Short mmCIF file of C-alpha atoms and ligand atoms in Angstrom, two decimals:
data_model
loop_
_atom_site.label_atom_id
_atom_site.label_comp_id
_atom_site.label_asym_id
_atom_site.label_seq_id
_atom_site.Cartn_x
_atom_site.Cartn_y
_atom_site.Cartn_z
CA UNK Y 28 175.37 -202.92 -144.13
CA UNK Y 29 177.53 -202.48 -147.40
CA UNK Y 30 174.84 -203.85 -150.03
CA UNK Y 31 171.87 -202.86 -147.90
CA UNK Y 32 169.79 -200.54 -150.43
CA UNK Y 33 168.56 -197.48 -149.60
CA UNK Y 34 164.60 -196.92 -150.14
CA UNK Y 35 163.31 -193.60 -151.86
CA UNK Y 36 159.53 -193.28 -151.25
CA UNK Y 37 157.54 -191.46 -153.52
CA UNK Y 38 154.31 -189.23 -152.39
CA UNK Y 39 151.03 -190.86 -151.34
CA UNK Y 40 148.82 -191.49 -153.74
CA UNK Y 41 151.38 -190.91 -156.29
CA UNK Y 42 150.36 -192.05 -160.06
CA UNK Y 43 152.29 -194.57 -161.96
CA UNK Y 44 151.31 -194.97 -165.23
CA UNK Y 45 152.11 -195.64 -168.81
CA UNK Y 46 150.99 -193.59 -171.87
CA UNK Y 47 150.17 -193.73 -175.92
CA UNK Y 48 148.06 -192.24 -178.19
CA UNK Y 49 145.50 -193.21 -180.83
CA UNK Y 50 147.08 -193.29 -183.64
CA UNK Y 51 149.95 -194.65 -182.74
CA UNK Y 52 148.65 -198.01 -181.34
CA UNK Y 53 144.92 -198.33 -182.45
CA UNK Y 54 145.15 -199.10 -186.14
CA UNK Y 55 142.83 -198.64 -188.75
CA UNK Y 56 142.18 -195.00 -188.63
CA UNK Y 57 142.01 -192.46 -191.43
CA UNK Y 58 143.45 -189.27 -190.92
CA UNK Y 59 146.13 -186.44 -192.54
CA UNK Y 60 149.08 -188.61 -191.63
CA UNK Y 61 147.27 -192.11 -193.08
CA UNK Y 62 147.03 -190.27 -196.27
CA UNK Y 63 150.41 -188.61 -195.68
CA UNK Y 64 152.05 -191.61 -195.42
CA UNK Y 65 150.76 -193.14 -198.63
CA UNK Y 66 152.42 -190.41 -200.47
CA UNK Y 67 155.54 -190.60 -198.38
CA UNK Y 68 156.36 -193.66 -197.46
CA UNK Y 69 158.39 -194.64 -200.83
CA UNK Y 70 160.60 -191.32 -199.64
CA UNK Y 71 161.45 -191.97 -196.37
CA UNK Y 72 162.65 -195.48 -197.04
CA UNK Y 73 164.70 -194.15 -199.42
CA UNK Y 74 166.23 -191.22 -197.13
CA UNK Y 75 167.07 -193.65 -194.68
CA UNK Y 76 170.75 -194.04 -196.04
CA UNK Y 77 171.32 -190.64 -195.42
CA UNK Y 78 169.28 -189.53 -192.33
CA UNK Y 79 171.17 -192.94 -189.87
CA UNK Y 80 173.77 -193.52 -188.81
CA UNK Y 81 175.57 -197.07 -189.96
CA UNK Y 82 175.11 -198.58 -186.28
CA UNK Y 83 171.79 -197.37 -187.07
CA UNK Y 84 171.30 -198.89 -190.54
CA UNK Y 85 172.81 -202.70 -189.28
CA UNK Y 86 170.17 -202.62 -186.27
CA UNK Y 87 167.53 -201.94 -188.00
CA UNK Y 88 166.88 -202.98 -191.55
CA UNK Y 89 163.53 -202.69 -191.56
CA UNK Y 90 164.04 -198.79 -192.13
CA UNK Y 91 164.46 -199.44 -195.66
CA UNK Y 92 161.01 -200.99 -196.35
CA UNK Y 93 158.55 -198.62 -197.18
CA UNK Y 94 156.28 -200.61 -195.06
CA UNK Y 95 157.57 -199.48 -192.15
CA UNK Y 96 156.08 -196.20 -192.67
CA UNK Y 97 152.44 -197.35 -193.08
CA UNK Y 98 150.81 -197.20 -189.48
CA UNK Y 99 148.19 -199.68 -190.98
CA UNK Y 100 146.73 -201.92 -188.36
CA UNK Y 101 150.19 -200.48 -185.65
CA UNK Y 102 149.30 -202.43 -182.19
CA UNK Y 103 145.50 -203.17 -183.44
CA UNK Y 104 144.85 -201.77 -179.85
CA UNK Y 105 141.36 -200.49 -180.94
CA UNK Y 106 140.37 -204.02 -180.40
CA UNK Y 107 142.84 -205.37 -178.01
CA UNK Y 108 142.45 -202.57 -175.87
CA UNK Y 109 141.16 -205.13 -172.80
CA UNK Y 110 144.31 -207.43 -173.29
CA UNK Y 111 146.85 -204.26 -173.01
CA UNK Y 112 144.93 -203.16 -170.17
CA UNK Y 113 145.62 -206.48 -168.32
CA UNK Y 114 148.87 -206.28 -169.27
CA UNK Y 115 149.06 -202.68 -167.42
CA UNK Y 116 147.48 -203.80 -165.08
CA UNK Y 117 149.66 -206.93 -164.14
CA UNK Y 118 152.58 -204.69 -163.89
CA UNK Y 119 151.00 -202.65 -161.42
CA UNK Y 120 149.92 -199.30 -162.68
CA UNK Y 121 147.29 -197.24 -161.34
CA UNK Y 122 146.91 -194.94 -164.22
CA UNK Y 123 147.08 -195.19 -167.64
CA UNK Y 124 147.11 -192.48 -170.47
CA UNK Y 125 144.89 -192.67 -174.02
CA UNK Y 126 144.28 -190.52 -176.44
CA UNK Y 127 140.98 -190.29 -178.69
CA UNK Y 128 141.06 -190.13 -182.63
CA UNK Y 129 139.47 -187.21 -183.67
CA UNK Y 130 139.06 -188.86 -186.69
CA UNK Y 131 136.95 -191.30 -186.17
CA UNK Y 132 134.73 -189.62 -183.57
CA UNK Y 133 133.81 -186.88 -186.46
CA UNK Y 134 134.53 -188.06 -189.57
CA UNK Y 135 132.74 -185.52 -191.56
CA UNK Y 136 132.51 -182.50 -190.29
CA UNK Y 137 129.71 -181.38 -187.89
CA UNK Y 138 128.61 -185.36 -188.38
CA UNK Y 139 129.41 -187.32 -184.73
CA UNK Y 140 130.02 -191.42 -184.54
CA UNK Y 141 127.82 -192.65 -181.95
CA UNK Y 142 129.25 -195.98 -182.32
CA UNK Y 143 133.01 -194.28 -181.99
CA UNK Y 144 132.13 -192.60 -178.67
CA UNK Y 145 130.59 -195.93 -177.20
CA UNK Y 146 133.80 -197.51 -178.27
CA UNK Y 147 136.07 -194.85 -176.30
CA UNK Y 148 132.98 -195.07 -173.22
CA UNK Y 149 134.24 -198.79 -173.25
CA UNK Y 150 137.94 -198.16 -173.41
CA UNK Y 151 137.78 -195.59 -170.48
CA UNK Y 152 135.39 -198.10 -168.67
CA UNK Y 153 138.24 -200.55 -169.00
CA UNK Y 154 140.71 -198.84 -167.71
CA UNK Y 155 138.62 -198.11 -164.80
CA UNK Y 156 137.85 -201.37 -164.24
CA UNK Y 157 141.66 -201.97 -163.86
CA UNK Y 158 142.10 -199.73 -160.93
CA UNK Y 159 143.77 -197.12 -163.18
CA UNK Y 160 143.30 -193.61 -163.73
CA UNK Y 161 142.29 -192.56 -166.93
CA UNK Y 162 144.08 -189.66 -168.79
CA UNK Y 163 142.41 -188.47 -171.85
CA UNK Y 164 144.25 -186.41 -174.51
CA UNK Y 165 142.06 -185.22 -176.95
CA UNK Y 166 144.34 -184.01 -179.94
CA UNK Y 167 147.64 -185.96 -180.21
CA UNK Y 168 148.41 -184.78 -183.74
CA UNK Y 169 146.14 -186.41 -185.97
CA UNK Y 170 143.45 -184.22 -187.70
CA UNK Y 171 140.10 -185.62 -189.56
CA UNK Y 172 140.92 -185.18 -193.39
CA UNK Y 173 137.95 -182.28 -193.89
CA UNK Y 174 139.82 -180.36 -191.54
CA UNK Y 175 143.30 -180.99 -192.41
CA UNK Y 176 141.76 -179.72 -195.95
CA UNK Y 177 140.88 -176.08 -194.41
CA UNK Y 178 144.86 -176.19 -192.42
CA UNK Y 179 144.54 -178.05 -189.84
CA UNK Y 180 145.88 -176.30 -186.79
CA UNK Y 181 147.03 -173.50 -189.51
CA UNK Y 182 143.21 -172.88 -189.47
CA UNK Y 183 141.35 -170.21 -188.07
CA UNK Y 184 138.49 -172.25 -187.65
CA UNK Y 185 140.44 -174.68 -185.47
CA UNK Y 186 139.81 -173.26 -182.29
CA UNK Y 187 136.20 -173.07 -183.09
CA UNK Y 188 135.84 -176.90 -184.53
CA UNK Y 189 138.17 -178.22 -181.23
CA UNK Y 190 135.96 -176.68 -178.69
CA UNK Y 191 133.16 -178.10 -180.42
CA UNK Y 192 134.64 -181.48 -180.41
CA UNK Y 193 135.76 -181.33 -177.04
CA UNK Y 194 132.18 -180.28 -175.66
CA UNK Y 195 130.82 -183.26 -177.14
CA UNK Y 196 133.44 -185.76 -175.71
CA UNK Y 197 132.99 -184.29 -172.40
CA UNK Y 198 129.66 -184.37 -172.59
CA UNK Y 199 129.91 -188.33 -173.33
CA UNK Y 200 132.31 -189.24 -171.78
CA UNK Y 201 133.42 -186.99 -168.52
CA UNK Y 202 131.21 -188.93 -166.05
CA UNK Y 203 134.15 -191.60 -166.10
CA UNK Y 204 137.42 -188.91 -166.32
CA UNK Y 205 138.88 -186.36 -163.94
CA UNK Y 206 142.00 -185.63 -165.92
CA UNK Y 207 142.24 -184.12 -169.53
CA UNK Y 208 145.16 -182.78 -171.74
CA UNK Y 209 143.33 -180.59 -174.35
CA UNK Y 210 146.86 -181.02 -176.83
CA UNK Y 211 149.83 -183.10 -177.15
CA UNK Y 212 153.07 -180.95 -177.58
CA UNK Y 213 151.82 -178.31 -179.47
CA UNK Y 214 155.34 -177.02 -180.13
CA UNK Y 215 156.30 -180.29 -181.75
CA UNK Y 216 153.88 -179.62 -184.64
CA UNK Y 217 155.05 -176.09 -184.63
CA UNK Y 218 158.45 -176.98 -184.83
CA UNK Y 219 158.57 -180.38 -187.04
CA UNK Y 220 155.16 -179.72 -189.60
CA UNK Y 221 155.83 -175.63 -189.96
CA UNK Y 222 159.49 -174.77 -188.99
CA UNK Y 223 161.35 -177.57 -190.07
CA UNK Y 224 158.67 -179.17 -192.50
CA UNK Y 225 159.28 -182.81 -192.04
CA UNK Y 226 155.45 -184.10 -190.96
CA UNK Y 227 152.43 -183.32 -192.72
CA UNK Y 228 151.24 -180.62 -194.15
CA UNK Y 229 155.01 -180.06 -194.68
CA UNK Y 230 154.62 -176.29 -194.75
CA UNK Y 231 158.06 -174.26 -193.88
CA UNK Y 232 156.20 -170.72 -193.32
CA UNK Y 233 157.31 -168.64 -190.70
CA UNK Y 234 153.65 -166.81 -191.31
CA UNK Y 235 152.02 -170.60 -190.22
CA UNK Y 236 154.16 -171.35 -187.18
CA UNK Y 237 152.62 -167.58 -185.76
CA UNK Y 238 149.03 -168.92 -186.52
CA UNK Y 239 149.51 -172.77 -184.78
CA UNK Y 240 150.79 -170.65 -181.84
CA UNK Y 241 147.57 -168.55 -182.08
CA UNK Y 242 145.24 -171.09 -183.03
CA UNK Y 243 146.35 -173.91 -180.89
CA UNK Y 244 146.34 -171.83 -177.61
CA UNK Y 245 142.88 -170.74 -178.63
CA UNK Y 246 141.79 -173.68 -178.56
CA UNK Y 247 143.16 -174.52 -175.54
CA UNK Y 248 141.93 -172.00 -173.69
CA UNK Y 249 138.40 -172.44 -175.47
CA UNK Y 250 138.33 -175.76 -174.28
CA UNK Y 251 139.52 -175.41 -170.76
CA UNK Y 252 136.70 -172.82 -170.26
CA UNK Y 253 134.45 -175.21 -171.91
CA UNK Y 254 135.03 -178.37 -170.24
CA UNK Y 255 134.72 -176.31 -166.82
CA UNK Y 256 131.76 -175.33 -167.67
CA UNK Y 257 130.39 -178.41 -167.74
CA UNK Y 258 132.49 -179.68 -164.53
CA UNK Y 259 134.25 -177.04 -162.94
CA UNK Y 260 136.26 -180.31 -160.83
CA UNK Y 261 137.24 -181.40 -163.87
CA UNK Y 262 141.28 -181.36 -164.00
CA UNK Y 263 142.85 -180.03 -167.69
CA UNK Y 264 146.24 -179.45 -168.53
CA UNK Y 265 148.09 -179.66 -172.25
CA UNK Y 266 150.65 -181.69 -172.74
CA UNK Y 267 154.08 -180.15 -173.25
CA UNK Y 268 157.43 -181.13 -174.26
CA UNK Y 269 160.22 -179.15 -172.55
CA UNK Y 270 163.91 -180.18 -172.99
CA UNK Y 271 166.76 -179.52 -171.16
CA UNK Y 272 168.85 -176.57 -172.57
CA UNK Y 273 172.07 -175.35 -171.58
CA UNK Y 274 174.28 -173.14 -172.85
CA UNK Y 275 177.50 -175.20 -174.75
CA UNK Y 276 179.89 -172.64 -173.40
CA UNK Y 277 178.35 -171.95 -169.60
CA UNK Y 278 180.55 -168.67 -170.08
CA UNK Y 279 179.64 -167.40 -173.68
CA UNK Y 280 177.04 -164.50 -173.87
CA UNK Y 281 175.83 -165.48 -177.20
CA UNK Y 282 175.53 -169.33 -176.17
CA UNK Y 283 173.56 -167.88 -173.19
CA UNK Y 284 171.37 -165.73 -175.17
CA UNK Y 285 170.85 -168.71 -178.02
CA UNK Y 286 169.35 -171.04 -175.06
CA UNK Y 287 167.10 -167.88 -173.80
CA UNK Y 288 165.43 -167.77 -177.53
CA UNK Y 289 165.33 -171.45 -177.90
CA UNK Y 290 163.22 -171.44 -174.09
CA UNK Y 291 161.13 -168.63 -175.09
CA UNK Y 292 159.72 -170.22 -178.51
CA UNK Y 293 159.71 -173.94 -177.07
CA UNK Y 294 158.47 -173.51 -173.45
CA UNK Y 295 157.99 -170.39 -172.83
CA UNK Y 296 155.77 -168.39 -175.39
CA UNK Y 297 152.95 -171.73 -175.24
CA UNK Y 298 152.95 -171.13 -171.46
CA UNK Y 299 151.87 -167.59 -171.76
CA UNK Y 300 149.41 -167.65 -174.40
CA UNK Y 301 147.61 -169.52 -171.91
CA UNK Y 302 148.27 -167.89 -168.54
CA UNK Y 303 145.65 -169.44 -166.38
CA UNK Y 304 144.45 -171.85 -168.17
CA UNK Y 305 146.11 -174.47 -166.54
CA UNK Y 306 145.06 -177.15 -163.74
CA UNK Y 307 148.30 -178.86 -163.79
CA UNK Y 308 151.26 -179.00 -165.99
CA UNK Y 309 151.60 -182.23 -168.27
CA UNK Y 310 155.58 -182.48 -168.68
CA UNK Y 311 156.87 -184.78 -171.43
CA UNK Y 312 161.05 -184.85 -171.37
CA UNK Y 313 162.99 -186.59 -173.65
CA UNK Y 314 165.86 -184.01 -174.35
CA UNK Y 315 168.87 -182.58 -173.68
CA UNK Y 316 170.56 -179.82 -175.40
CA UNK Y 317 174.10 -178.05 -175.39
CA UNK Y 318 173.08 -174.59 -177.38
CA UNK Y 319 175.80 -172.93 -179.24
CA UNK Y 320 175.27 -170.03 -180.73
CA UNK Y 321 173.35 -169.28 -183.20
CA UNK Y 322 171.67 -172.62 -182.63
CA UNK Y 323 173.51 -175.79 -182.95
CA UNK Y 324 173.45 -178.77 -181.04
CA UNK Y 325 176.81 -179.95 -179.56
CA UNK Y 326 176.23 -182.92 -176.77
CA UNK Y 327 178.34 -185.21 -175.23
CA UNK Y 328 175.83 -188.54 -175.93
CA UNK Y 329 177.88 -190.53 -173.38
CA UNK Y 330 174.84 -192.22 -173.21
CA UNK Y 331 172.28 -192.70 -176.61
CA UNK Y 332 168.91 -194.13 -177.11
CA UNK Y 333 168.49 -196.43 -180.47
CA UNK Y 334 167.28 -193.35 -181.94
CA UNK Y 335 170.91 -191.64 -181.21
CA UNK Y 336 169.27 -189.32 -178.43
CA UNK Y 337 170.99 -188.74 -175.78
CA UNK Y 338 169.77 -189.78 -172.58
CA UNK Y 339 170.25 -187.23 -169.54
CA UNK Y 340 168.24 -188.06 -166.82
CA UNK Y 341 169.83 -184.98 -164.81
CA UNK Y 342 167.75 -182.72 -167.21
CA UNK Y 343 164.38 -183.97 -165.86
CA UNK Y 344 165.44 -182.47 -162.45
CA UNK Y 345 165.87 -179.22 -163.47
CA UNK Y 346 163.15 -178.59 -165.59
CA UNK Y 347 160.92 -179.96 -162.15
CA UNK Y 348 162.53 -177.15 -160.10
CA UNK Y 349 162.10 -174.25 -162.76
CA UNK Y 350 158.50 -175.50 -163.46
CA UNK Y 351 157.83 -175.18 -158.97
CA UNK Y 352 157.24 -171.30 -160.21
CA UNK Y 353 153.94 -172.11 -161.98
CA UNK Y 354 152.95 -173.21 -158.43
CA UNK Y 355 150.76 -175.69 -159.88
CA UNK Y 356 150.55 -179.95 -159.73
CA UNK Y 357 152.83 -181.37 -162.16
CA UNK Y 358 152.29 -184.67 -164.02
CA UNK Y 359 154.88 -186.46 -166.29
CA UNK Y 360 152.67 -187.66 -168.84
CA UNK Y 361 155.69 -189.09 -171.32
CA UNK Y 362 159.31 -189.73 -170.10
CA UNK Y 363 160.82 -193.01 -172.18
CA UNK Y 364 163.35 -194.55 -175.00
CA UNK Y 365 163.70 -196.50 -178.26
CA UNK Y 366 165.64 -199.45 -176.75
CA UNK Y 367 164.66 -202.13 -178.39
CA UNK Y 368 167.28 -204.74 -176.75
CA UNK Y 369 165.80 -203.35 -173.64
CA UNK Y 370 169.65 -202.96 -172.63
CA UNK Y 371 169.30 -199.54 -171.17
CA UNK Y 372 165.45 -199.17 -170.32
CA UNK Y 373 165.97 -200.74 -166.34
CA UNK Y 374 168.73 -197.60 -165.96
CA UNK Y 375 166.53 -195.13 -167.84
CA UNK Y 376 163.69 -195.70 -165.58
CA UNK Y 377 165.69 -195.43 -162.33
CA UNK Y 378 167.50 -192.70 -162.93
CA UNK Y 379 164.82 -190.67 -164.12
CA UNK Y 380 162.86 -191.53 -161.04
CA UNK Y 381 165.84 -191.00 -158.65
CA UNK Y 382 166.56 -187.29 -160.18
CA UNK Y 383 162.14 -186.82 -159.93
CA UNK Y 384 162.31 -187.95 -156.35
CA UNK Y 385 165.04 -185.42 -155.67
CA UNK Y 386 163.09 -182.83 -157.36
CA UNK Y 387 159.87 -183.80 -155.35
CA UNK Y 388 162.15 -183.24 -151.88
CA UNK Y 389 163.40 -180.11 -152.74
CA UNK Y 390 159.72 -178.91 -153.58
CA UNK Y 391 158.15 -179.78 -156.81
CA UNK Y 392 154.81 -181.10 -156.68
CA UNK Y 393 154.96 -183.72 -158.86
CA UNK Y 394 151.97 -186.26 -158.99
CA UNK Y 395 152.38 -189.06 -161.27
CA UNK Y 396 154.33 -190.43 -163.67
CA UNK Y 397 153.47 -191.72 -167.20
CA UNK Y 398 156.40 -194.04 -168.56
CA UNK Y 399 156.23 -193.45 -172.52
CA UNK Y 400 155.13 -195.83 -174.24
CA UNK Y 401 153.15 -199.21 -172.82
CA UNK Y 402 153.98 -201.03 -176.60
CA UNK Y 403 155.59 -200.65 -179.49
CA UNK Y 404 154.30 -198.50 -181.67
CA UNK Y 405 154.72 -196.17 -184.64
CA UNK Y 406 157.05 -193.49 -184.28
CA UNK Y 407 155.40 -190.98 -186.64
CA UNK Y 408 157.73 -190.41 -189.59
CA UNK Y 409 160.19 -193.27 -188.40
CA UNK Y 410 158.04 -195.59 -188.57
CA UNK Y 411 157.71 -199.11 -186.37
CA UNK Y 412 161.65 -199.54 -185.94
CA UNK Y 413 162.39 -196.99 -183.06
CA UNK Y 414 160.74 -199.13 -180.02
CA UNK Y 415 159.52 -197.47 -176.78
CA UNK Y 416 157.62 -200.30 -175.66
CA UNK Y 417 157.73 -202.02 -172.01
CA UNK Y 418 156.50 -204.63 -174.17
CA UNK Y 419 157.52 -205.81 -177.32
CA UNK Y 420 155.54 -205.97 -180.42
CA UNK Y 421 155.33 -208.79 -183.16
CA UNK Y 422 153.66 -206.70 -185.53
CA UNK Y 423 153.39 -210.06 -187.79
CA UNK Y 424 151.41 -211.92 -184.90
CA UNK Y 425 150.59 -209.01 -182.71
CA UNK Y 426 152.14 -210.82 -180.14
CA UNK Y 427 152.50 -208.84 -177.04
CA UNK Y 428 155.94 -210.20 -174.72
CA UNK Y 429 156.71 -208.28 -171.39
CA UNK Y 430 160.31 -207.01 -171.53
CA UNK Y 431 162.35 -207.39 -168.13
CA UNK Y 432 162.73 -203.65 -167.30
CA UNK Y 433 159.05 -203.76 -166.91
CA UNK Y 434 159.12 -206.11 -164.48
CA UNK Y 435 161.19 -203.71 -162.35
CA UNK Y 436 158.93 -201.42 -163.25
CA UNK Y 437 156.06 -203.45 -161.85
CA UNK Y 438 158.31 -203.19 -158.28
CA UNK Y 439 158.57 -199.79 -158.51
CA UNK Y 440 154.93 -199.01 -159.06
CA UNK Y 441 153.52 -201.57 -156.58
CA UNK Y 442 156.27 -200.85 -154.14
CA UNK Y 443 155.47 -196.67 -154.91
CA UNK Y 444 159.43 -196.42 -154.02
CA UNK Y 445 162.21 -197.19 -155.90
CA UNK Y 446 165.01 -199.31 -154.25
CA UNK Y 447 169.30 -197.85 -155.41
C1 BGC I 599 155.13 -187.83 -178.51
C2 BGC I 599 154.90 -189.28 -178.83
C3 BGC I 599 156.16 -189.88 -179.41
C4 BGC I 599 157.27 -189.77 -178.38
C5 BGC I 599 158.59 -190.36 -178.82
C6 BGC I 599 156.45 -187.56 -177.84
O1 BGC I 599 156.96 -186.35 -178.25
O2 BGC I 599 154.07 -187.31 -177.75
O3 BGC I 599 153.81 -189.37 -179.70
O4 BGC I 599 156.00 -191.19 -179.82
O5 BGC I 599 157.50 -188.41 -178.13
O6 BGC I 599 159.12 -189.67 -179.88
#
């Protein structure tokens, strides 16, 4: 029959999720980007004008307030963390992704918040509760101020301080956890705090970006040999952001070679530096890129997010059927958009999913997928405008309101297939 639809099953058991992180959603924490922002926040209003486009500008207004740059209280999640869980929960998702604020669990260095961990030991239980499984990250970004002070990632004694934190979480809180991502995109903070210097410490030093590389896989791999040896079951992957890149000119040897570099230093080199030291691979994609030499971006953006990013849900495929070499299970802990008509989010979702699914028949073992982001939140250096959220924020009420694509989410996830 002509409008009969077809049905694409996904695996058994497959996860269907939705993820955010501490700082984004929790409010009230003090950190290196609450103090950063103080500082900043004045600027970035200000640069606005020139960084957005007009479209941009007209949509979104509130990208000329400084406040928009203060995380503040963001989705006061840290104590509406059982309502949001419902709300996950009602729309059908079996596992949900958290991070934990470093920041608050050791606020002084060497000195651990009891009360902190219980909090977390109730957040995980809460998920659980739900039917969902919990995915802890245990550095998305955020550092405690004392160690921001020595460098932060930038710090030899990183490695050393992580691992330490990490054994103690693990310790408190692994009875109720199976999966953990030791570090969100590490090459993000390479690439946007040390290369091009736009988040805190702001530090363009081709010297620091070789010592986050060192330092953060370190600590990966201190960690991954630490929390197995206190649960050798337990499942631990990092978190990693890997776009789509193609050469502009399929033909051009310098285009070609352009893309090669650009691979190496933002896939690539992380991989190695920690060669088995990996349970699963933690894919976040959000990008597409045309290379041409030496390194510009030139894409057709028939399609763009609020945030002008193009949207290529074609990419996602790929990337699954380069990463089957790894041989390893592959979770999509962040895949989303700033759409904050929710015009586009319904197609975004599908598509994605119908390029995974292909993926998963032609091999790749991919076991869940995380949509990014549950809420509204704050977008690091942009601020609240950009909005990822399946469901809207009032930041002024803290009003939580269900936006339609998440409803055919909710089908999707209950149904585990998605209907074209
Ligand atoms: C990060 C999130 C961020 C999202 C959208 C990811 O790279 O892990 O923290 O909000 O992208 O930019």
């Amino acid at each position: 029959m002509a409008d009969q639809k077809k049905i694409l099953k996904f695996p058994e058991e497959f996860l269907w999720g939705a993820a955010t992180s501490a700082y984004q959603v929790e409010g009230g924490n003090t950190n290196d980007w609450s103090e950063w922002e103080k500082k900043n926040a004045e600027r970035l209003a200000g640069e606005a004008k020139t960084k957005w486009a007009k479209w941009q500008q007209k949509k979104f207004p509130e990208m000329f307030d400084s406040e928009n740059y203060i995380c503040g209280q963001a989705c006061d999640h840290y104590n509406r963390y059982e309502e949001d869980f419902d709300i996950a929960k009602s729309l059908g998702l079996n596992a949900f992704r958290i991070s934990i604020e470093w920041s608050r669990i050791e606020p002084e260095e060497g000195k651990f918040d009891e009360k902190e961990i219980e909090h977390y030991r109730k957040v995980i239980s809460a998920i659980r509760a739900r039917g969902m499984e919990p995915f802890v990250t245990l550095w998305h970004w955020t550092n405690p101020i004392w160690l921001a002070e020595i460098g932060g990632p930038a710090s030899k004694k990183f490695p050393l301080y992580f691992t330490r934190y990490t054994k103690y979480i693990i310790e408190n809180l692994g009875k109720n956890v199976n999966f953990w991502i030791t570090l969100n995109e590490p090459t993000s903070v390479i690439s946007n705090s040390y290369i091009s210097g736009n988040w805190p410490p702001q530090k363009r030093n081709p010297f620091c970006v070789f010592r986050v590389y060192k330092y953060l896989s370190y600590a990966h791999n201190q960690a991954y040999d630490e929390i197995h040896k206190i649960n050798p079951k337990y499942k631990v992957g990092f978190a990693n952001i890997i776009s789509f890149l193609e050469p502009f000119n399929q033909e051009s040897f310098l285009d070609k070679i352009a893309v090669r570099l650009f691979k190496y230093f933002a896939t690539y080199r992380f991989m190695n530096l920690t060669k088995d030291k990996n349970d699963f691979l933690a894919l976040q994609y959000y990008f597409h890129n045309r290379i041409k030499f030496p390194g510009t971006r030139r894409n057709k953006n028939k399609s763009i997010s609020d945030l002008g990013w193009e949207i290529y849900p074609e990419g996602i495929y790929h990337i699954l059927k380069d990463l089957k070499k790894y041989n390893l299970p592959i979770y999509i802990t962040e895949n989303g958009l700033a759409d904050a008509k929710d015009e586009i989010r319904e197609k975004f979702i599908k598509d994605h999913l119908r390029w995974i699914r292909k993926a998963i028949q032609e091999g790749a073992d991919v076991r869940g997928y995380f949509h990014w982001s549950l809420l509204d939140n704050f977008e690091w250096d942009k601020g609240f405008w950009p909005r990822f959220g399946l469901v809207e924020m009032d930041y002024k009420t803290m009003e939580r309101k269900i936006r339609p694509s998440a409803f055919v989410y909710k089908k999707i996830c209950e149904s585990n297939s998605l209907a074209i």
